[in-house]
Structure formats: structure tokens, C-alpha cells
Amino acid sequence: MDKSRVSVLWFRQDLRIADNPALIEACKDGSIVPIYILDDKSAGDWKYGAASRWFLFEALTDLNKLLNNQLLFFEGDASKVLIDIVKEVGAEGVYWNRCYEPWAIERDSRIKKSLKVLNISVQSFNSSLLWEPWAVLKKDGTPYKVFTPFYRKGCLVSSSPRMPLEIPSNINCVAFEGSKSLSELRLRPKNNWYKKFENIWDVSSDGVAAKLRGFLDEGLDVYREGRNFPSKKYVSALSPYLRFGMISPNMVWYAAISEKTLKSEDRNLDTFLSELGWREFSYYLLYHFPQLPSQNLQSKFDAFPWHKDPDDVLEIWEKGLTGYPLVDAGMRELYQTGYMHNRLRMVVGSFLVKNLLIDWREGEKWFWDCLVDADLASNSAGWQWIAGCGADAAPYFRIFNPITQSEKFDSEGEYIRKYVPELSKLPSKYIHAPWQAPEEILKHNNVELGVTYPLPIVDIKESRQAALEAFSRTKLQVQA
DNA sequence: CCTGGAGTTGTCCTA
DNA sequence: TTAGGACAACTCCAG
């Protein structure tokens, strides 16, 4: 290694030093200038939302520690910032791990060209996907549109994911003047909204290791069924760490597999791995269909008669005041923790799209702002799936009933009690649909409907019927 | 080109 | 009480 040789290592969504291909290669090459650039402008509509910015701040703080406070922070058009740095430090090469958002792909290929013109070598690596989206295709060369064949035939049959890589033994950082401090990036929200998050998320490499360990010990063995119950800690909750690359999917994949080597067959393991497969599928769809975040994948939905929200219905949903306890619990979990259990994401999504008939893109935007794991691929693919307009979407007649879901997956109301405390004293029998409770039971438990807790915003039966009719009209228009 | 089987997560009604 | 079929037909995918 030649220490006098200097490369720029550009951290983006790979905020870790373990299993980091770009870091390893850059360190082999000589000394590094490790940088982070907050580039809101290039991201356009999809610059980080408020909750993500809080998480990002913490993640960068941790990464900076791991790099002995040598991480350099910048803000602005990444293309300009990066080229200025390269010139100033006389770097011979630039290293980064790939991003897959359409805007990032466009920006990065532009930067690559500019650097090549300057005779700077650029190397990019895969650090965030188990399979590159362009490497998985059907025999006819076109992309898969259905998950199961994509995952089973496309991914699993092709090649094993890369094994995780070691932390480089020597990371030599070069000093540089003229960077900003992390706090100057103003990533923390102005209000104290994020304070609640601090008690919930340990945003550090130790924190993510503990999270993974906890899941392998407590969740994996019962994952297949257990993941359905929002009051239980049977899901991994690794999503925000994966989103910012504090852990790689490869690390999670092999950690889960190695936990199970003694059992020849394990459906819980397979189900968990397939969830990582769904993350891959989302990125895959985003890569091959870059309009995924903003346009119906099935264009017949373009004419769908979404309600234009005359009654501030959207805001009622956002605040968790719909009068359906499970829906409200989910929405409040989101606002209070920056996270929502997977089953609740389906329940509240189905409610917004199919009971309130509000455009899925409204829900997508709210999630984008509130989720610490807001990920363009997963968020967009998830909303298209629940709305039924996606590539491999839920059929339109699959409409979640929030009461049935509540009785099935939160039968004792533990989850509801936690996030909708005004109902916490109600007996389990009545907590799923409090308007059906006898008056004296409500009174005795300090619930006054319409005052301490809202009456249902819509009738489930009627709104379901209205949705079915609207969706079947959409279908008929295509045939005509 | 043709063919047949299949497609994350549900709900409701009926027998 | 419970289990099974309807819901809707279409597109996707592999042989």
C-alpha cells in the first residue's frame, strides 16, 4: 500500500465499515478522504423526509466515531462538491457503493463521466443488494414482474449472495480543510418531535448488532406466524439500518442462515430470507420501472376516481383519528416511533386506499416523511402493492377489514392499548370496535365516543362496497 | 406459438 | 361452528 496515494471514499447509503466493498478497495489503494455529501437537490421530490433525516444524523454520528472523527461533511450538488474535493486533495481515484434510486443512477453516471474526463479512476461496488437488478432476467431477457419466479428461479437458482467482508485492518485518513460540521447539515428537525425516537432506536453499529442478535434469539424461530402480531417483537426491525446501510443484507442473510445450520429445513428461516427477497424485488422493480414511485404500474388505474379529500380525511388518517382503533394505533406508532409494524402498514394502507378511496401516493408521501426506514424502492412498491396497481399486486377485492384484522392479530388489544391509551381500559371484547360496546361499559372506562375518541370516519361495509364498485368499473373501462 | 398452472399477507357468504 | 368457494379475469412464466 502506498500511503501517499490518495482516494476519495464517498459514503452514501452504506454507512458502515463492515462488509463495505468500496472502503476495502479504497484502503488497499492507499490513504482515503472519507466524505459524506447531503445532496437534497439531486434527490428532487425524494430528498430525505423528516424522520429519515433524524436517523441519518445519528447514523453519520456513529460512522464518524468509527472513523475516529475523520469523516468529512458537505452539502450541495454532489457532482460539484465531489469534483472540487478530488482536485483539491489531488486524488487519483474515487470509490463508492452503488445507489439504485433513478435520480441517483442518473447523477452518478454523470459524475462518473466527468471524473473520467479528468482522468480520475472511478470504481463503484454493490454493497446493498444481494443480486444486481440487471443480472436477474427471464430467459427472454426481460425483467420478472412476479415475485415468486423472480426470487426462486431468478435469484436463488442463479448464485449465492456474496459473503460479508471484513473490516479493513488499516484505514488511513487524510486531513482536509473546508468541510462542514455534521450539525451544519441541519438534519435534525427543528421541533422536538424526534426526541421520542431517541428512546427507541439505538442508531449505532452496536445497536444494529444487538437488534440482529435479539431477532435471531427471539424472533427467527417463530417468524413465519409470529411476524403477524404487532404487539410481539418477532420482526427484525432492521429496516432503517438496512436503508442507510448500517448493516448489509448480506450480513443479515448469512447471520440468519448460520443460526440454522443444524436444522435441515426451516420454514421460519425461509420466510425471513424471502422478506429480504422482497426488498430485492422492490429495488428490482424500481430499477426496471423507474416510474414506480409516482405512476401506477398498471396504467388502467390512471383513470381511477380517487377522492380529492374534501373533508380533510387524509389528515384524520395521518393523525390516527379514524375511529378504527387498530388503524389509529398503527398511524400513531408511525408518528411516535418512526416505524410501523408490517401488518399495520397493510392495514392502514388498505384503509386509506380502499375504504377512504384516497390516492396511494398520498399515503406514500406521508410514510416517506414519517418513517425512519423510508426507502424509495420498498415504500413505493409497498403502496402499489396494497393499492392493487403494482406489478404483482394484491387483487382489488382483497380489502382488509380493520376489525377482523384487529381481532385476529391483536386479540387482547395490547398493541391498541399501547398507542391508543384513551381506549386502554376497555375490555378486549370491545376494544376492536368500541362503538359496539354498551353505553355503561364505555362510561365506566372513561370513553365518550365523539369526545375522548372519534366515532368511525366511514362505515366499513358501505365503503368496502363503494371500493369494489369503483375498482370493477376501472376494470370494465379497460375491456371497453 | 401454444398451453397450462400459478399468483405474499383477505373477506364474505353459504351450506 | 366451520370449511370451502366466490370474488375476476388477466398476466406472467416456463415448458
Coordinates of N, CA, C and O in Angstrom, one line a residue, chain A residues 123-193:
Chain A
Q123 N -14.4 3.7 -9.2 CA -14.8 2.4 -9.0 C -16.1 2.3 -8.1 O -16.1 2.9 -7.0
S124 N -17.1 1.7 -8.6 CA -18.3 1.5 -7.8 C -18.6 0.1 -7.5 O -18.2 -0.8 -8.3
F125 N -19.2 -0.2 -6.4 CA -19.4 -1.6 -5.9 C -20.9 -1.8 -5.5 O -21.6 -0.8 -5.3
N126 N -21.2 -3.0 -5.4 CA -22.5 -3.4 -4.8 C -22.4 -3.7 -3.3 O -21.7 -4.7 -3.0
S127 N -23.0 -2.8 -2.5 CA -23.0 -3.1 -1.1 C -24.3 -3.2 -0.5 O -24.4 -3.4 0.7
S128 N -25.4 -3.1 -1.3 CA -26.7 -3.0 -0.6 C -27.7 -4.0 -1.2 O -28.9 -4.0 -0.7
L129 N -27.4 -4.7 -2.2 CA -28.3 -5.7 -2.8 C -27.6 -7.1 -2.9 O -26.4 -7.2 -3.1
L130 N -28.4 -8.1 -2.7 CA -27.9 -9.5 -2.8 C -27.7 -9.9 -4.2 O -26.8 -10.7 -4.5
W131 N -28.6 -9.3 -5.1 CA -28.4 -9.6 -6.5 C -28.6 -8.3 -7.3 O -29.6 -7.6 -7.0
E132 N -27.7 -8.1 -8.2 CA -27.9 -6.8 -9.0 C -29.1 -6.9 -9.9 O -29.4 -8.0 -10.5
P133 N -29.9 -5.8 -9.9 CA -31.2 -5.9 -10.7 C -31.0 -6.3 -12.1 O -31.9 -6.9 -12.7
W134 N -29.9 -5.8 -12.7 CA -29.8 -6.1 -14.2 C -29.3 -7.5 -14.4 O -29.3 -8.0 -15.6
A135 N -28.9 -8.2 -13.4 CA -28.3 -9.6 -13.6 C -29.4 -10.7 -13.5 O -29.2 -11.8 -13.8
V136 N -30.6 -10.3 -13.1 CA -31.7 -11.3 -12.9 C -32.8 -11.0 -14.0 O -33.5 -10.0 -13.9
L137 N -32.8 -11.8 -15.0 CA -33.8 -11.6 -16.1 C -34.4 -13.0 -16.5 O -33.8 -14.0 -16.2
K138 N -35.5 -12.9 -17.1 CA -36.1 -14.2 -17.7 C -35.3 -14.6 -18.9 O -34.4 -13.9 -19.4
K139 N -35.6 -15.8 -19.3 CA -34.8 -16.4 -20.4 C -34.9 -15.5 -21.7 O -34.0 -15.5 -22.5
D140 N -36.0 -14.8 -21.8 CA -36.2 -13.9 -23.0 C -35.5 -12.6 -22.8 O -35.6 -11.7 -23.6
G141 N -34.8 -12.4 -21.7 CA -34.1 -11.2 -21.4 C -34.8 -10.0 -20.8 O -34.3 -8.9 -20.6
T142 N -36.1 -10.2 -20.6 CA -36.9 -9.2 -20.0 C -37.0 -9.4 -18.4 O -36.8 -10.5 -18.0
P143 N -37.3 -8.3 -17.7 CA -37.4 -8.5 -16.2 C -38.7 -9.2 -15.7 O -39.7 -9.2 -16.4
Y144 N -38.5 -9.9 -14.6 CA -39.7 -10.5 -14.0 C -40.6 -9.5 -13.5 O -40.2 -8.4 -13.1
K145 N -41.9 -9.9 -13.4 CA -42.9 -9.0 -12.8 C -43.6 -9.6 -11.7 O -44.5 -9.0 -11.0
V146 N -43.3 -10.9 -11.4 CA -44.0 -11.6 -10.3 C -42.9 -12.0 -9.3 O -41.9 -12.5 -9.7
F147 N -43.2 -11.9 -8.1 CA -42.2 -12.1 -7.1 C -41.7 -13.5 -7.0 O -40.5 -13.8 -7.1
T148 N -42.6 -14.5 -7.0 CA -42.1 -15.9 -6.7 C -41.1 -16.4 -7.8 O -40.1 -16.9 -7.4
P149 N -41.5 -16.3 -9.1 CA -40.5 -16.7 -10.0 C -39.2 -15.8 -10.0 O -38.1 -16.3 -10.2
F150 N -39.3 -14.5 -9.7 CA -38.2 -13.7 -9.6 C -37.2 -14.2 -8.5 O -36.0 -14.4 -8.7
Y151 N -37.8 -14.5 -7.4 CA -37.0 -14.9 -6.2 C -36.5 -16.4 -6.4 O -35.3 -16.6 -6.3
R152 N -37.4 -17.3 -6.7 CA -37.0 -18.7 -6.7 C -36.1 -19.0 -7.9 O -35.0 -19.6 -7.8
K153 N -36.6 -18.6 -9.1 CA -35.9 -19.0 -10.4 C -34.8 -18.0 -10.7 O -33.7 -18.3 -11.2
G154 N -35.1 -16.7 -10.5 CA -34.2 -15.7 -10.9 C -33.0 -15.5 -9.9 O -31.9 -15.5 -10.3
C155 N -33.4 -15.4 -8.6 CA -32.3 -15.2 -7.6 C -31.7 -16.4 -7.1 O -30.5 -16.7 -7.2
L156 N -32.5 -17.2 -6.4 CA -32.0 -18.4 -5.6 C -31.2 -19.4 -6.5 O -30.2 -19.9 -6.1
V157 N -31.7 -19.6 -7.7 CA -31.1 -20.5 -8.6 C -29.8 -20.0 -9.2 O -28.9 -20.8 -9.5
S158 N -29.7 -18.7 -9.4 CA -28.5 -18.1 -10.1 C -27.2 -18.3 -9.3 O -26.3 -19.0 -9.7
S159 N -27.1 -17.5 -8.2 CA -25.9 -17.6 -7.4 C -26.1 -17.2 -6.0 O -27.1 -16.6 -5.7
S160 N -25.2 -17.7 -5.1 CA -25.4 -17.3 -3.7 C -24.9 -15.9 -3.5 O -24.0 -15.4 -4.2
P161 N -25.6 -15.2 -2.6 CA -25.1 -13.8 -2.3 C -23.7 -13.8 -1.8 O -23.2 -14.8 -1.2
R162 N -23.0 -12.8 -2.1 CA -21.6 -12.6 -1.7 C -21.5 -12.7 -0.1 O -22.4 -12.2 0.6
M163 N -20.5 -13.4 0.3 CA -20.3 -13.5 1.8 C -19.8 -12.1 2.3 O -19.1 -11.4 1.6
P164 N -20.2 -11.8 3.6 CA -19.8 -10.5 4.1 C -18.2 -10.4 4.2 O -17.5 -11.4 4.4
L165 N -17.8 -9.2 4.0 CA -16.3 -8.9 4.0 C -15.9 -8.3 5.4 O -16.7 -7.7 6.1
E166 N -14.6 -8.5 5.6 CA -14.1 -8.0 6.9 C -13.9 -6.5 6.9 O -13.8 -5.8 5.8
I167 N -13.8 -5.9 8.1 CA -13.4 -4.5 8.3 C -11.9 -4.4 7.9 O -11.1 -5.2 8.3
P168 N -11.5 -3.4 7.1 CA -10.1 -3.3 6.7 C -9.3 -3.1 8.0 O -9.7 -2.4 8.9
S169 N -8.1 -3.7 8.0 CA -7.2 -3.5 9.2 C -6.6 -2.2 9.3 O -6.3 -1.7 10.4
N170 N -6.4 -1.5 8.2 CA -5.8 -0.2 8.2 C -6.7 0.8 7.4 O -6.9 0.6 6.2
I171 N -7.1 1.8 8.1 CA -7.9 2.9 7.4 C -7.1 4.1 7.7 O -7.1 4.7 8.8
N172 N -6.4 4.6 6.7 CA -5.6 5.8 6.8 C -6.3 7.0 6.2 O -6.5 7.0 5.0
C173 N -6.7 7.9 7.0 CA -7.5 9.0 6.6 C -6.6 10.3 6.4 O -5.7 10.5 7.2
V174 N -6.9 11.0 5.4 CA -6.1 12.2 5.1 C -6.9 13.4 5.6 O -8.1 13.5 5.4
A175 N -6.2 14.4 6.3 CA -6.9 15.5 6.8 C -7.3 16.4 5.6 O -6.7 16.4 4.5
F176 N -8.4 17.2 5.8 CA -8.8 18.1 4.8 C -9.5 19.3 5.4 O -10.3 19.1 6.3
E177 N -9.2 20.5 4.9 CA -9.8 21.7 5.5 C -11.0 22.1 4.6 O -11.0 21.8 3.4
G178 N -12.0 22.7 5.2 CA -13.1 23.2 4.4 C -14.3 22.4 4.3 O -15.2 22.7 3.5
S179 N -14.4 21.4 5.2 CA -15.7 20.7 5.3 C -16.6 21.3 6.3 O -16.1 22.2 7.1
K180 N -17.8 20.9 6.3 CA -18.8 21.4 7.3 C -18.8 20.5 8.5 O -18.2 19.4 8.5
S181 N -19.4 21.0 9.6 CA -19.6 20.1 10.7 C -20.9 19.4 10.4 O -21.8 19.9 9.7
L182 N -21.1 18.2 11.1 CA -22.4 17.5 10.8 C -23.6 18.3 11.2 O -24.6 18.3 10.5
S183 N -23.5 19.1 12.3 CA -24.6 19.8 12.8 C -25.0 20.9 11.7 O -26.2 21.3 11.6
E184 N -24.0 21.4 11.0 CA -24.3 22.4 10.0 C -25.2 21.8 8.8 O -25.8 22.6 8.1
L185 N -25.3 20.5 8.7 CA -26.2 20.0 7.7 C -27.7 20.1 8.1 O -28.6 19.8 7.3
R186 N -27.9 20.5 9.4 CA -29.3 20.7 9.9 C -30.2 19.5 9.6 O -31.3 19.7 9.1
L187 N -29.7 18.4 9.9 CA -30.6 17.2 9.7 C -31.6 17.0 10.7 O -32.7 16.3 10.5
R188 N -31.4 17.5 11.9 CA -32.4 17.2 13.0 C -33.6 18.2 12.8 O -33.4 19.4 12.5
P189 N -34.8 17.7 13.0 CA -35.9 18.5 12.8 C -35.9 19.7 13.9 O -35.2 19.6 14.9
K190 N -36.5 20.8 13.5 CA -36.5 22.0 14.4 C -37.2 21.7 15.7 O -36.9 22.2 16.7
N191 N -38.4 21.0 15.6 CA -39.1 20.8 16.8 C -38.6 19.5 17.5 O -37.6 18.9 17.0
N192 N -39.2 19.2 18.6 CA -38.6 18.1 19.4 C -39.3 16.8 19.1 O -39.2 15.8 19.9
W193 N -40.0 16.7 17.9 CA -40.7 15.5 17.5 C -39.8 14.3 17.7 O -40.2 13.2 18.1

